[in-house]
Every structure is written in structure tokens, then in C-alpha cells.
Amino acid sequence: MLVKWTRCTVIDRSGFHRGQQEWAVLPREPGFRGQGGGWSRREPGVVHLFTFWESRSSYDSFMVDAHDRIAAGQRDSYRDPVVRLFEYRFDVKMGFEPRFTDADLLRVAHCTVHEDRAEHFALMQERVWNPAMAGSPGMLRGVFAEAADDHAFLVLSMWNSSAERAKYRADRVERLGVRAQTGEDIASLTGDVIDVEPSWTV
């Protein structure tokens, strides 16, 4: 499964919202699995969108054929788009599916790791971080995915309330980081907390 992460700054909210409705045709596209996203809590005007495809080939076919036509009406409503592609590696909680209808909060982490620590980082995600997140109240599901060419990883988790996610923070995260040797693995880390916009879910 391919995960596409798009981040941009919206300069025309109503225009962007109207354009986002055009993506409702995506289920007609072969290999499309789901799309959702919303507004950053940390950066005003910033949007994150996550789109899932069965494979890189189905995504590439869509980009050649239908993408530009659907995207045309939204083009002038945002700036500074950044698009990253990741290949699925494993679930953060068992039974992942790219469904956003029951989530009201997303957490995304983008980690670039040292080349010789990439497999250790993935192993610690699976053995340390995943069980801790899966056991947190309000955590619905998540996905761990890897970029093809730059030792970067995406961790996307879905939550059903911000109050519940607040319980998975602070001292607990610090203890887990020490146990997983996260500081030795990661070269850079960025992330965000996102309020889901239900009308953008496809």
C-alpha cells in the first residue's frame, strides 16, 4: 500500500474547501483506498492530507490520467505544497484500514533516521512504540510507512478524541524514548497534530 502525504498552506479557505469536494470522485479510480485530513493545530492555515493507494502503479496511473483535471479548480487556493510518498510497512495497531470517518484527531510524525539505524528504528517502533500507542484509550489505528530513498519514516495515528490523546504524552513518551534509544536513531523529527475536517474524507 502506498501512502501519499500532502502538506500545504491555504490562502483561500472557501476556494480550497470547494476544490476539496472535487476529490469525491476518487473512489472511481482503480486502486484508491481512502483519503482524509484536516487543519494543523500548530500552524494556522496549514493543511495535511493523506491518501492511500493499493500500489505505486495504481497511483502513477491516476497521476498520469485524472489527477490534474480534478486538482485544477483548487490550484490558486494554496501555496507551498509538499508531497511525500511512503510504502506501508506495518500497522501501528492491528487491523489498520485507511478510514477517517470515526477519527477526529490525527497525529503525524516524519522521522529521518541515520542510515545504519533504520532497521533498529523500525524494530523499536514495532516492539516499543506500537504496543504503547495501541494500549492508549482513544487510539483507533495507525500506520508505519517508509520512504523509498532517504531513510525517512511516516507514523500516522488516528484518535477519537484529543482528550484521550493527551493521556499519551509527557513523561510516558520520554520513558519510551529512552527505552527505544530514539535519540540515537533519529537525525531529524517533525510532526503535527491535525483536527480532522470530516467533509474532506473520501
Backbone as ProteinMPNN parsed JSONL, in Angstrom:
{"seq_chain_A": "MLVKWTRCTVIDRSGFHRGQQEWAVLPREPGFRGQGGGWSRREPGVVHLFTFWESRSSYDSFMVDAHDRIAAGQRDSYRDPVVRLFEYRFDVKMGFEPRFTDADLLRVAHCTVHEDRAEHFALMQERVWNPAMAGSPGMLRGVFAEAADDHAFLVLSMWNSSAERAKYRADRVERLGVRAQTGEDIASLTGDVIDVEPSWTV", "coords_chain_A": {"N_chain_A": [[0.85, -1.197, 0.0], [0.503, 2.224, -0.791], [1.254, 5.347, 0.689], [0.345, 8.648, 0.458], [1.368, 11.779, 1.426], [0.34, 14.995, 1.763], [1.149, 18.338, 2.265], [0.245, 21.696, 2.75], [-0.1, 25.309, 2.567], [-2.945, 27.097, 3.086], [-4.444, 29.717, 1.303], [-6.837, 30.679, 0.489], [-9.54, 29.938, 1.939], [-12.294, 29.253, 1.463], [-12.217, 28.721, -1.268], [-10.389, 26.612, -1.324], [-11.787, 24.706, 0.146], [-14.034, 24.293, -1.517], [-12.727, 23.245, -3.751], [-11.759, 20.941, -2.614], [-13.93, 19.307, -2.467], [-14.149, 18.248, -4.97], [-12.578, 16.034, -5.011], [-14.125, 13.933, -4.323], [-14.682, 12.12, -6.283], [-12.737, 10.219, -6.275], [-13.104, 7.455, -5.412], [-13.811, 6.153, -7.759], [-11.494, 5.62, -9.049], [-9.159, 3.146, -10.047], [-7.587, 1.2, -7.589], [-7.646, 3.073, -5.548], [-7.808, 3.734, -2.063], [-8.529, 5.347, 0.136], [-9.023, 8.634, 1.62], [-8.177, 11.408, 3.682], [-7.998, 14.124, 6.064], [-7.013, 17.317, 7.483], [-6.892, 20.349, 9.44], [-3.93, 21.851, 10.673], [-3.011, 22.043, 14.097], [-0.914, 23.46, 15.067], [0.16, 25.214, 13.206], [-1.274, 27.893, 11.824], [-3.544, 27.863, 9.125], [-2.332, 25.802, 7.758], [-2.625, 22.736, 6.047], [-3.003, 19.206, 6.188], [-3.088, 16.317, 4.228], [-3.909, 12.926, 3.637], [-3.532, 10.252, 1.512], [-4.403, 7.063, 0.316], [-3.294, 4.3, -1.57], [-3.589, 1.245, -3.431], [-1.221, 0.41, -4.645], [1.986, 1.5, -5.958], [1.881, 1.567, -8.71], [-0.865, 1.896, -9.31], [-1.279, 4.416, -8.251], [0.501, 5.934, -9.851], [-0.734, 5.653, -12.359], [-3.112, 7.048, -11.919], [-2.077, 9.634, -11.5], [-1.089, 10.254, -14.038], [-3.374, 10.239, -15.557], [-6.053, 11.255, -14.359], [-5.524, 13.097, -12.288], [-4.645, 15.878, -12.645], [-6.849, 17.082, -13.8], [-8.823, 16.916, -11.793], [-7.587, 18.406, -9.785], [-7.415, 20.962, -10.784], [-9.285, 23.049, -10.182], [-8.611, 23.808, -7.648], [-6.197, 24.96, -7.552], [-5.299, 27.687, -7.178], [-5.785, 28.22, -4.542], [-4.015, 27.637, -2.536], [-0.595, 27.487, -1.287], [2.936, 26.619, -1.383], [3.091, 23.712, -1.586], [3.928, 20.46, -0.371], [4.76, 17.242, -1.156], [4.941, 13.901, -0.199], [5.852, 10.483, -0.558], [5.222, 7.24, 0.714], [5.887, 3.825, 1.48], [3.828, 1.331, 2.793], [4.668, -0.382, 5.799], [3.954, -1.645, 8.311], [1.14, -2.146, 10.55], [0.269, 0.218, 13.102], [-1.517, -0.269, 15.061], [-3.308, -3.268, 15.322], [-5.114, -4.301, 12.424], [-5.283, -2.137, 10.632], [-6.942, 0.175, 8.532], [-7.521, 2.458, 5.863], [-9.397, 4.559, 6.931], [-11.301, 7.335, 7.867], [-13.601, 8.188, 9.065], [-14.397, 7.826, 11.733], [-12.598, 9.181, 13.225], [-11.369, 12.038, 14.974], [-9.054, 13.327, 15.336], [-5.722, 13.501, 14.208], [-2.372, 12.322, 14.352], [0.759, 13.019, 13.158], [4.022, 11.947, 12.465], [7.159, 12.614, 11.137], [10.048, 11.105, 10.467], [13.463, 11.257, 9.968], [16.072, 9.055, 9.762], [19.292, 7.882, 10.906], [21.321, 6.224, 8.536], [22.474, 3.714, 9.22], [20.896, 3.014, 11.307], [18.339, 2.493, 10.611], [16.88, 0.035, 10.48], [16.894, -0.691, 13.158], [15.392, 1.406, 14.219], [12.884, 0.89, 13.023], [12.358, -1.605, 14.184], [12.16, -0.936, 16.917], [9.947, 0.713, 16.797], [8.021, -1.175, 16.28], [8.211, -2.91, 18.494], [8.293, -1.375, 20.852], [7.063, 1.282, 20.692], [4.633, 0.819, 19.266], [3.033, -1.084, 20.869], [2.602, 0.559, 23.12], [1.176, 2.751, 22.083], [-1.03, 1.426, 20.968], [-2.303, 0.528, 23.233], [-3.362, 2.798, 24.333], [-6.089, 4.727, 25.494], [-8.598, 5.773, 23.254], [-7.025, 5.721, 20.985], [-7.308, 4.778, 17.722], [-6.256, 3.494, 15.341], [-3.336, 3.0, 13.272], [-0.552, 3.673, 11.043], [2.631, 2.618, 9.902], [5.114, 3.673, 7.81], [7.506, 3.708, 5.098], [9.775, 5.804, 3.364], [11.089, 5.592, 0.036], [13.712, 6.313, -0.599], [15.268, 7.899, 1.188], [15.758, 7.2, 3.868], [13.652, 7.823, 5.569], [10.731, 7.927, 7.631], [7.223, 7.528, 8.14], [4.85, 8.019, 10.624], [1.608, 7.62, 11.223], [-1.167, 8.236, 13.156], [-4.513, 7.657, 14.281], [-7.096, 9.127, 16.182], [-9.839, 9.172, 18.529], [-10.483, 11.228, 20.179], [-9.213, 14.308, 21.356], [-8.772, 14.655, 24.034], [-8.312, 12.09, 24.995], [-5.94, 11.487, 23.635], [-4.233, 13.197, 24.909], [-3.509, 11.875, 27.167], [-1.495, 10.256, 26.405], [1.358, 11.189, 26.61], [4.043, 13.469, 27.502], [5.75, 12.476, 30.398], [5.523, 9.747, 29.97], [6.032, 9.381, 27.229], [8.659, 10.243, 27.182], [9.95, 8.253, 28.718], [9.506, 6.008, 27.095], [10.964, 6.782, 24.855], [13.591, 6.699, 25.785], [13.856, 3.98, 26.33], [13.583, 2.927, 23.741], [15.795, 3.946, 22.51], [15.609, 6.204, 20.917], [16.817, 8.702, 20.474], [19.305, 8.034, 19.487], [18.728, 6.935, 17.051], [17.362, 8.81, 15.407], [17.801, 11.363, 13.028], [16.458, 13.67, 12.319], [13.317, 15.109, 13.251], [9.987, 15.833, 12.639], [6.641, 16.915, 13.211], [3.024, 16.9, 13.662], [-0.19, 17.829, 14.956], [-3.463, 17.2, 14.05], [-6.627, 18.464, 13.324], [-9.326, 16.723, 12.23], [-11.07, 17.32, 9.234], [-14.19, 16.581, 8.511], [-15.649, 16.778, 6.086], [-13.814, 16.482, 4.095], [-13.168, 13.882, 3.909], [-12.811, 10.971, 2.015]], "CA_chain_A": [[0.0, 0.0, 0.0], [1.229, 3.493, -0.88], [0.692, 6.465, 1.445], [0.724, 9.972, -0.037], [1.169, 12.833, 2.424], [0.401, 16.33, 1.164], [1.079, 19.446, 3.215], [0.251, 22.981, 2.056], [-0.639, 26.456, 3.29], [-4.149, 27.561, 2.39], [-4.568, 31.173, 1.232], [-8.245, 30.957, 0.184], [-10.202, 28.814, 2.617], [-13.519, 28.826, 0.787], [-11.82, 28.123, -2.538], [-9.772, 25.323, -1.054], [-12.847, 23.793, 0.56], [-14.794, 23.925, -2.713], [-11.907, 22.362, -4.551], [-11.594, 19.65, -1.949], [-15.109, 18.479, -2.754], [-13.964, 17.585, -6.262], [-11.892, 14.755, -4.824], [-15.123, 12.898, -4.01], [-14.731, 11.141, -7.381], [-11.609, 9.288, -6.161], [-13.442, 6.027, -5.347], [-13.929, 5.574, -9.105], [-10.16, 5.346, -9.579], [-8.639, 1.832, -9.672], [-6.536, 1.175, -6.593], [-7.824, 4.062, -4.477], [-8.238, 3.105, -0.809], [-9.136, 6.282, 1.079], [-8.35, 9.928, 1.796], [-8.683, 12.248, 4.756], [-7.037, 15.08, 6.605], [-7.611, 18.456, 8.166], [-6.117, 21.552, 9.744], [-2.894, 21.795, 11.701], [-3.224, 22.787, 15.331], [0.298, 24.206, 15.406], [0.47, 26.219, 12.199], [-2.516, 28.39, 11.241], [-3.653, 27.836, 7.675], [-1.666, 24.637, 7.172], [-3.463, 21.559, 5.865], [-2.371, 17.916, 5.91], [-3.978, 15.341, 3.608], [-3.307, 11.6, 3.495], [-4.242, 9.467, 0.509], [-3.912, 5.688, 0.304], [-3.454, 3.577, -2.831], [-3.209, -0.164, -3.367], [0.148, 0.201, -5.099], [2.598, 2.634, -6.648], [1.433, 1.582, -10.106], [-2.211, 2.487, -9.396], [-1.1, 5.847, -8.019], [1.117, 6.527, -11.036], [-1.748, 5.712, -13.413], [-4.005, 8.154, -11.583], [-1.377, 10.901, -11.71], [-0.982, 10.478, -15.48], [-4.694, 10.368, -16.189], [-7.144, 12.084, -13.82], [-5.153, 13.996, -11.201], [-4.59, 17.305, -12.979], [-8.214, 17.537, -14.062], [-9.506, 17.103, -10.509], [-6.876, 19.4, -8.984], [-7.354, 22.268, -11.452], [-10.111, 24.063, -9.535], [-8.097, 24.116, -6.317], [-4.796, 25.351, -7.72], [-4.98, 29.03, -6.691], [-6.261, 28.394, -3.167], [-2.976, 27.252, -1.583], [0.793, 27.676, -1.716], [3.975, 25.82, -0.724], [2.746, 22.291, -1.416], [4.974, 19.454, -0.21], [4.181, 15.907, -1.316], [5.869, 12.807, 0.088], [5.287, 9.151, -0.768], [5.758, 6.226, 1.619], [5.374, 2.472, 1.329], [3.377, 0.697, 4.028], [5.461, -1.471, 6.38], [3.115, -2.422, 9.203], [0.134, -1.423, 11.331], [0.611, 0.668, 14.444], [-2.451, -1.063, 15.853], [-3.749, -4.311, 14.409], [-6.336, -4.085, 11.657], [-5.346, -0.816, 10.009], [-7.579, 0.452, 7.251], [-7.465, 3.914, 5.64], [-10.742, 5.076, 7.166], [-11.207, 8.532, 8.71], [-14.937, 8.63, 9.475], [-14.583, 7.774, 13.177], [-11.485, 9.89, 13.871], [-11.463, 13.496, 14.985], [-7.715, 13.858, 15.531], [-4.616, 12.739, 13.636], [-1.021, 12.68, 14.766], [1.727, 12.596, 12.152], [5.44, 12.146, 12.761], [8.04, 12.354, 9.997], [11.344, 10.865, 11.071], [14.611, 10.876, 9.153], [16.952, 8.332, 10.679], [20.632, 7.588, 10.419], [21.234, 5.077, 7.634], [22.815, 2.458, 9.881], [19.959, 2.783, 12.413], [16.986, 2.427, 10.069], [16.183, -1.18, 10.883], [16.68, -0.621, 14.603], [14.271, 2.316, 14.434], [11.652, 0.178, 12.674], [12.148, -2.649, 15.178], [11.692, -0.301, 18.148], [8.57, 1.15, 16.549], [7.156, -2.35, 16.366], [8.257, -3.582, 19.797], [8.146, -0.46, 21.985], [6.085, 2.349, 20.488], [3.322, 0.326, 18.849], [2.214, -1.572, 21.981], [2.214, 1.662, 23.988], [0.12, 3.516, 21.422], [-2.217, 0.578, 20.801], [-2.973, 0.414, 24.525], [-3.818, 4.103, 24.813], [-7.507, 4.989, 25.247], [-8.885, 6.735, 22.192], [-6.227, 5.469, 19.794], [-8.098, 3.898, 16.873], [-5.403, 2.706, 14.458], [-2.256, 3.797, 12.709], [0.26, 3.026, 10.031], [4.055, 2.919, 9.869], [5.482, 3.556, 6.404], [8.887, 4.087, 4.836], [10.096, 6.405, 2.076], [11.902, 4.671, -0.754], [15.067, 6.705, -0.966], [16.004, 8.832, 2.05], [15.784, 6.749, 5.267], [12.616, 8.562, 6.282], [9.582, 7.116, 8.013], [5.982, 8.216, 8.497], [3.98, 7.372, 11.6], [0.312, 8.301, 11.24], [-2.114, 7.598, 14.066], [-5.854, 8.233, 14.307], [-7.62, 9.149, 17.553], [-11.235, 9.596, 18.557], [-10.673, 12.441, 20.967], [-7.957, 14.945, 21.758], [-8.606, 14.453, 25.47], [-7.698, 10.788, 25.183], [-4.564, 11.531, 23.165], [-3.432, 13.941, 25.881], [-3.016, 10.938, 28.17], [-0.311, 9.596, 25.848], [2.275, 12.313, 26.416], [4.924, 13.898, 28.596], [6.741, 11.586, 30.994], [5.425, 8.412, 29.372], [6.744, 9.431, 25.956], [10.091, 10.344, 27.488], [10.423, 6.932, 29.142], [9.519, 5.14, 25.925], [12.056, 7.209, 24.0], [14.836, 6.184, 26.361], [13.851, 2.524, 26.141], [13.735, 2.627, 22.315], [17.024, 4.586, 22.029], [15.158, 7.052, 19.818], [17.788, 9.765, 20.222], [20.421, 7.511, 18.697], [18.239, 6.556, 15.721], [16.755, 9.867, 14.609], [18.582, 12.522, 12.609], [15.537, 14.811, 12.412], [11.94, 14.727, 13.541], [8.948, 16.856, 12.584], [5.328, 16.314, 13.404], [1.912, 17.818, 13.832], [-1.477, 17.336, 15.418], [-4.373, 17.653, 12.995], [-8.065, 18.331, 13.523], [-9.912, 16.172, 11.024], [-12.182, 18.006, 8.575], [-14.975, 15.436, 8.007], [-16.13, 16.933, 4.709], [-12.74, 16.145, 3.163], [-12.969, 12.432, 3.916], [-13.304, 10.252, 0.831]], "C_chain_A": [[0.887, 1.248, 0.0], [0.494, 4.564, -0.078], [1.233, 7.763, 0.865], [0.372, 11.003, 1.023], [1.378, 14.176, 1.742], [0.235, 17.372, 2.258], [1.122, 20.738, 2.423], [-0.308, 24.063, 2.97], [-1.79, 27.038, 2.486], [-4.223, 29.087, 2.447], [-5.99, 31.612, 0.889], [-9.052, 29.786, 0.736], [-11.442, 28.337, 1.875], [-13.197, 28.165, -0.55], [-11.195, 26.756, -2.354], [-10.838, 24.292, -0.684], [-13.683, 23.353, -0.644], [-14.006, 22.947, -3.579], [-11.761, 20.984, -3.941], [-12.778, 18.73, -2.223], [-14.983, 17.727, -4.077], [-13.293, 16.22, -6.117], [-12.848, 13.628, -4.456], [-15.229, 11.836, -5.102], [-13.635, 10.075, -7.246], [-12.004, 7.81, -6.07], [-13.642, 5.37, -6.714], [-12.575, 5.13, -9.652], [-9.655, 3.975, -9.117], [-7.491, 1.952, -8.662], [-6.664, 2.184, -5.48], [-8.379, 3.377, -3.24], [-8.91, 4.071, 0.165], [-8.343, 7.569, 1.163], [-9.002, 10.692, 2.937], [-7.594, 13.185, 5.246], [-7.75, 16.225, 7.283], [-6.589, 19.541, 8.431], [-5.11, 21.318, 10.862], [-3.318, 22.589, 12.931], [-2.063, 23.723, 15.64], [0.575, 25.353, 14.453], [-0.817, 26.687, 11.529], [-2.468, 28.368, 9.712], [-3.014, 26.647, 6.998], [-2.614, 23.436, 7.18], [-2.582, 20.332, 5.632], [-3.436, 16.99, 5.321], [-3.225, 14.028, 3.403], [-4.174, 10.774, 2.55], [-3.587, 8.1, 0.401], [-4.277, 5.004, -1.011], [-2.992, 2.139, -2.655], [-1.732, -0.365, -3.684], [0.687, 1.469, -5.742], [2.11, 2.707, -8.089], [0.033, 2.178, -10.256], [-2.148, 3.987, -9.162], [-0.516, 6.535, -9.255], [0.115, 6.646, -12.178], [-2.718, 6.862, -13.169], [-3.339, 9.499, -11.863], [-1.277, 11.24, -13.197], [-2.334, 10.835, -16.077], [-5.573, 11.457, -15.576], [-6.709, 13.183, -12.86], [-5.262, 15.466, -11.565], [-5.976, 17.88, -13.232], [-8.959, 17.813, -12.755], [-8.905, 18.273, -9.736], [-6.989, 20.815, -9.532], [-8.115, 23.357, -10.698], [-9.6, 24.522, -8.193], [-6.752, 24.832, -6.377], [-4.452, 26.696, -7.082], [-5.361, 29.261, -5.233], [-5.203, 28.064, -2.119], [-1.599, 27.551, -2.162], [1.694, 26.708, -0.954], [3.581, 24.353, -0.532], [3.991, 21.419, -1.279], [4.303, 18.088, -0.251], [5.26, 14.868, -1.049], [5.134, 11.478, -0.052], [6.006, 8.147, 0.13], [5.109, 4.881, 1.298], [5.022, 1.897, 2.699], [4.371, -0.369, 4.488], [4.657, -2.306, 7.366], [2.131, -1.512, 9.925], [0.753, -0.925, 12.626], [-0.308, -0.005, 15.456], [-3.076, -2.053, 14.884], [-5.034, -3.916, 13.686], [-6.441, -2.73, 11.007], [-6.133, -0.849, 8.711], [-7.632, 1.971, 7.093], [-8.853, 4.55, 5.72], [-10.655, 6.207, 8.187], [-12.537, 8.916, 9.358], [-15.151, 8.637, 10.98], [-13.485, 8.515, 13.935], [-11.747, 11.389, 13.889], [-10.102, 14.152, 15.188], [-6.708, 12.917, 14.877], [-3.316, 13.232, 14.24], [-0.067, 12.144, 13.709], [3.136, 12.911, 12.647], [6.231, 11.748, 11.524], [9.454, 12.282, 10.537], [12.368, 10.514, 9.997], [15.637, 10.255, 10.091], [18.331, 8.135, 10.048], [20.601, 6.261, 9.656], [21.484, 3.749, 8.353], [21.884, 2.128, 11.049], [18.532, 2.558, 11.929], [16.238, 1.176, 10.539], [15.957, -1.23, 12.393], [15.489, 0.278, 14.92], [12.944, 1.615, 14.149], [11.335, -0.901, 13.705], [11.616, -2.076, 16.485], [10.275, 0.249, 17.995], [7.611, -0.017, 16.777], [7.081, -2.916, 17.782], [7.991, -2.673, 20.992], [7.0, 0.52, 21.778], [4.693, 1.815, 20.158], [2.486, -0.22, 20.0], [1.746, -0.45, 22.902], [1.072, 2.471, 23.377], [-1.164, 2.704, 21.321], [-3.003, 0.447, 22.101], [-3.517, 1.717, 25.073], [-5.298, 4.309, 24.512], [-7.675, 6.038, 24.15], [-8.071, 6.548, 20.937], [-6.935, 4.412, 18.948], [-7.237, 2.953, 16.052], [-4.303, 3.608, 13.923], [-1.464, 2.985, 11.71], [1.696, 3.528, 10.133], [4.517, 2.657, 8.443], [6.864, 4.148, 6.18], [9.026, 4.701, 3.451], [11.107, 5.524, 1.348], [13.375, 5.03, -0.77], [15.828, 7.582, 0.028], [15.969, 8.475, 3.539], [14.812, 7.547, 6.135], [11.408, 7.669, 6.518], [8.416, 8.027, 8.381], [5.251, 7.377, 9.527], [2.709, 8.206, 11.68], [-0.624, 7.539, 12.158], [-3.413, 8.385, 14.092], [-6.44, 8.06, 15.698], [-9.065, 9.638, 17.531], [-11.512, 10.724, 19.531], [-9.327, 13.0, 21.38], [-7.708, 14.753, 23.251], [-7.933, 13.117, 25.754], [-6.24, 10.811, 24.747], [-3.663, 12.238, 24.171], [-2.88, 13.03, 26.974], [-1.733, 10.245, 27.717], [0.729, 10.661, 25.553], [3.288, 12.394, 27.554], [5.85, 12.798, 29.097], [6.706, 10.195, 30.385], [6.195, 8.35, 28.056], [8.247, 9.489, 26.19], [10.658, 8.988, 27.89], [10.507, 5.968, 27.962], [10.676, 5.477, 24.997], [13.401, 6.698, 24.486], [14.939, 4.681, 26.108], [14.136, 2.151, 24.682], [15.016, 3.199, 21.717], [16.725, 5.51, 20.841], [16.177, 8.13, 19.467], [18.97, 9.317, 19.394], [20.011, 7.178, 17.272], [17.956, 7.756, 14.83], [17.728, 10.998, 14.314], [17.736, 13.783, 12.669], [14.121, 14.3, 12.58], [11.036, 15.943, 13.431], [7.599, 16.168, 12.755], [4.257, 17.363, 13.568], [0.726, 17.066, 14.404], [-2.536, 17.996, 14.549], [-5.816, 17.423, 13.407], [-8.698, 17.88, 12.214], [-11.062, 17.05, 10.534], [-13.044, 16.929, 7.914], [-15.396, 15.556, 6.542], [-15.058, 16.631, 3.671], [-12.487, 14.644, 3.078], [-13.602, 11.793, 2.691], [-13.152, 8.766, 1.087]], "O_chain_A": [[1.893, 1.309, 0.707], [-0.729, 4.678, -0.152], [2.447, 7.953, 0.789], [-0.774, 11.091, 1.463], [2.453, 14.459, 1.213], [-0.689, 17.305, 3.069], [1.943, 20.878, 1.517], [-0.908, 23.775, 4.005], [-1.615, 27.425, 1.33], [-4.08, 29.679, 3.517], [-6.311, 32.796, 0.989], [-9.221, 28.767, 0.066], [-11.619, 27.135, 1.68], [-13.821, 27.173, -0.924], [-11.445, 25.843, -3.141], [-10.797, 23.15, -1.143], [-14.004, 22.172, -0.777], [-14.544, 21.956, -4.073], [-11.652, 19.985, -4.651], [-12.635, 17.508, -2.209], [-15.629, 16.699, -4.28], [-13.421, 15.359, -6.987], [-12.421, 12.485, -4.295], [-15.8, 10.769, -4.875], [-13.61, 9.124, -8.027], [-11.286, 6.971, -6.614], [-13.64, 4.143, -6.809], [-12.512, 4.355, -10.607], [-9.713, 3.669, -7.926], [-6.548, 2.716, -8.866], [-5.866, 2.163, -4.543], [-9.289, 2.553, -3.327], [-9.772, 3.659, 0.941], [-7.159, 7.611, 0.829], [-10.216, 10.632, 3.134], [-6.425, 13.052, 4.885], [-8.931, 16.131, 7.619], [-5.567, 19.645, 7.752], [-5.41, 20.67, 11.865], [-3.906, 23.665, 12.822], [-2.222, 24.678, 16.399], [1.164, 26.359, 14.848], [-1.397, 25.944, 10.738], [-1.492, 28.793, 9.095], [-3.136, 26.491, 5.783], [-3.299, 23.16, 8.165], [-1.551, 20.411, 4.964], [-4.544, 16.889, 5.847], [-2.049, 14.026, 3.041], [-5.378, 10.619, 2.756], [-2.36, 7.99, 0.394], [-5.402, 5.11, -1.499], [-2.116, 1.85, -1.839], [-1.067, -1.202, -3.074], [-0.067, 2.398, -6.033], [1.943, 3.8, -8.63], [-0.232, 2.89, -11.225], [-2.877, 4.748, -9.799], [-0.989, 7.598, -9.657], [0.118, 7.647, -12.895], [-3.1, 7.568, -14.103], [-3.974, 10.404, -12.405], [-1.373, 12.41, -13.567], [-2.419, 11.646, -16.999], [-5.813, 12.481, -16.215], [-7.47, 14.125, -12.638], [-5.916, 16.227, -10.852], [-6.241, 19.038, -12.91], [-9.644, 18.827, -12.629], [-9.631, 19.043, -9.106], [-6.691, 21.775, -8.82], [-7.626, 24.481, -10.589], [-10.087, 25.512, -7.646], [-6.232, 25.263, -5.348], [-3.38, 26.82, -6.49], [-5.267, 30.386, -4.741], [-5.467, 28.198, -0.924], [-1.45, 27.829, -3.352], [1.262, 26.06, 0.0], [3.723, 23.812, 0.565], [4.981, 21.617, -1.983], [3.389, 17.812, 0.526], [6.357, 14.943, -1.602], [3.957, 11.361, 0.288], [7.226, 8.193, 0.288], [3.946, 4.81, 0.901], [5.813, 1.967, 3.639], [4.858, -1.162, 3.682], [4.664, -3.534, 7.285], [2.263, -0.288, 9.918], [1.648, -1.56, 13.183], [0.099, -0.277, 16.585], [-3.345, -1.703, 13.735], [-5.92, -3.283, 14.26], [-7.542, -2.207, 10.835], [-6.009, -1.772, 7.906], [-7.773, 2.691, 8.081], [-9.404, 5.012, 4.721], [-10.023, 6.066, 9.234], [-12.59, 9.878, 10.124], [-16.002, 9.378, 11.47], [-13.451, 8.476, 15.164], [-12.284, 11.943, 12.931], [-9.996, 15.379, 15.21], [-6.825, 11.695, 14.978], [-3.178, 14.403, 14.592], [-0.083, 10.952, 13.4], [3.404, 13.99, 13.174], [6.007, 10.688, 10.94], [9.997, 13.28, 11.011], [12.164, 9.587, 9.212], [16.023, 10.858, 11.093], [18.5, 8.213, 8.831], [19.947, 5.305, 10.072], [20.777, 2.771, 8.113], [22.048, 1.101, 11.706], [17.613, 2.444, 12.74], [15.081, 1.266, 10.951], [14.942, -1.754, 12.853], [14.674, -0.044, 15.783], [11.996, 1.726, 14.926], [10.172, -1.094, 14.062], [10.721, -2.658, 17.098], [9.497, 0.251, 18.949], [6.547, 0.133, 17.378], [6.018, -3.351, 18.224], [7.517, -3.135, 22.031], [6.076, 0.584, 22.589], [3.694, 2.292, 20.697], [1.315, 0.146, 20.111], [0.626, -0.491, 23.41], [0.119, 2.833, 24.066], [-2.254, 3.224, 21.558], [-4.222, 0.275, 22.08], [-4.077, 1.741, 26.169], [-5.725, 4.086, 23.379], [-6.98, 7.054, 24.129], [-8.383, 7.151, 19.91], [-7.139, 3.286, 19.4], [-7.46, 1.742, 16.063], [-4.338, 4.825, 14.101], [-1.669, 1.782, 11.548], [1.944, 4.701, 10.412], [4.338, 1.557, 7.921], [7.335, 4.977, 6.958], [8.47, 4.191, 2.478], [11.882, 4.801, 1.975], [14.217, 4.148, -0.936], [16.954, 7.98, -0.27], [16.131, 9.355, 4.385], [15.112, 7.896, 7.276], [11.102, 6.78, 5.723], [8.603, 9.143, 8.867], [5.052, 6.177, 9.338], [2.726, 9.346, 12.143], [-0.854, 6.344, 11.971], [-3.423, 9.607, 13.945], [-6.309, 7.005, 16.318], [-9.469, 10.402, 16.655], [-12.661, 11.134, 19.691], [-8.409, 12.251, 21.715], [-6.557, 14.694, 23.685], [-7.088, 13.017, 26.644], [-5.389, 10.22, 25.411], [-2.478, 11.925, 24.279], [-1.897, 13.371, 27.633], [-0.98, 9.714, 28.533], [0.964, 11.004, 24.394], [3.37, 11.526, 28.423], [6.64, 12.248, 28.331], [7.739, 9.532, 30.289], [6.92, 7.39, 27.797], [9.016, 8.852, 25.47], [11.743, 8.618, 27.442], [11.464, 5.202, 27.845], [11.299, 4.585, 24.419], [14.251, 6.31, 23.685], [15.994, 4.181, 25.717], [14.841, 1.178, 24.414], [15.301, 2.968, 20.542], [17.499, 5.58, 19.886], [16.378, 8.437, 18.292], [19.574, 10.117, 18.679], [20.856, 7.143, 16.378], [18.266, 7.735, 13.639], [18.39, 11.523, 15.21], [18.234, 14.85, 13.028], [13.77, 13.213, 12.121], [11.293, 16.97, 14.06], [7.453, 14.979, 12.472], [4.539, 18.561, 13.608], [0.65, 15.839, 14.343], [-2.507, 19.209, 14.338], [-6.187, 16.316, 13.796], [-8.613, 18.58, 11.206], [-11.915, 17.47, 11.316], [-12.671, 16.41, 6.862], [-15.489, 14.551, 5.838], [-15.365, 16.534, 2.482], [-11.681, 14.192, 2.265], [-14.765, 12.037, 2.369], [-13.5, 7.953, 0.23]]}, "name": "protein", "num_of_chains": 1, "seq": "MLVKWTRCTVIDRSGFHRGQQEWAVLPREPGFRGQGGGWSRREPGVVHLFTFWESRSSYDSFMVDAHDRIAAGQRDSYRDPVVRLFEYRFDVKMGFEPRFTDADLLRVAHCTVHEDRAEHFALMQERVWNPAMAGSPGMLRGVFAEAADDHAFLVLSMWNSSAERAKYRADRVERLGVRAQTGEDIASLTGDVIDVEPSWTV"}
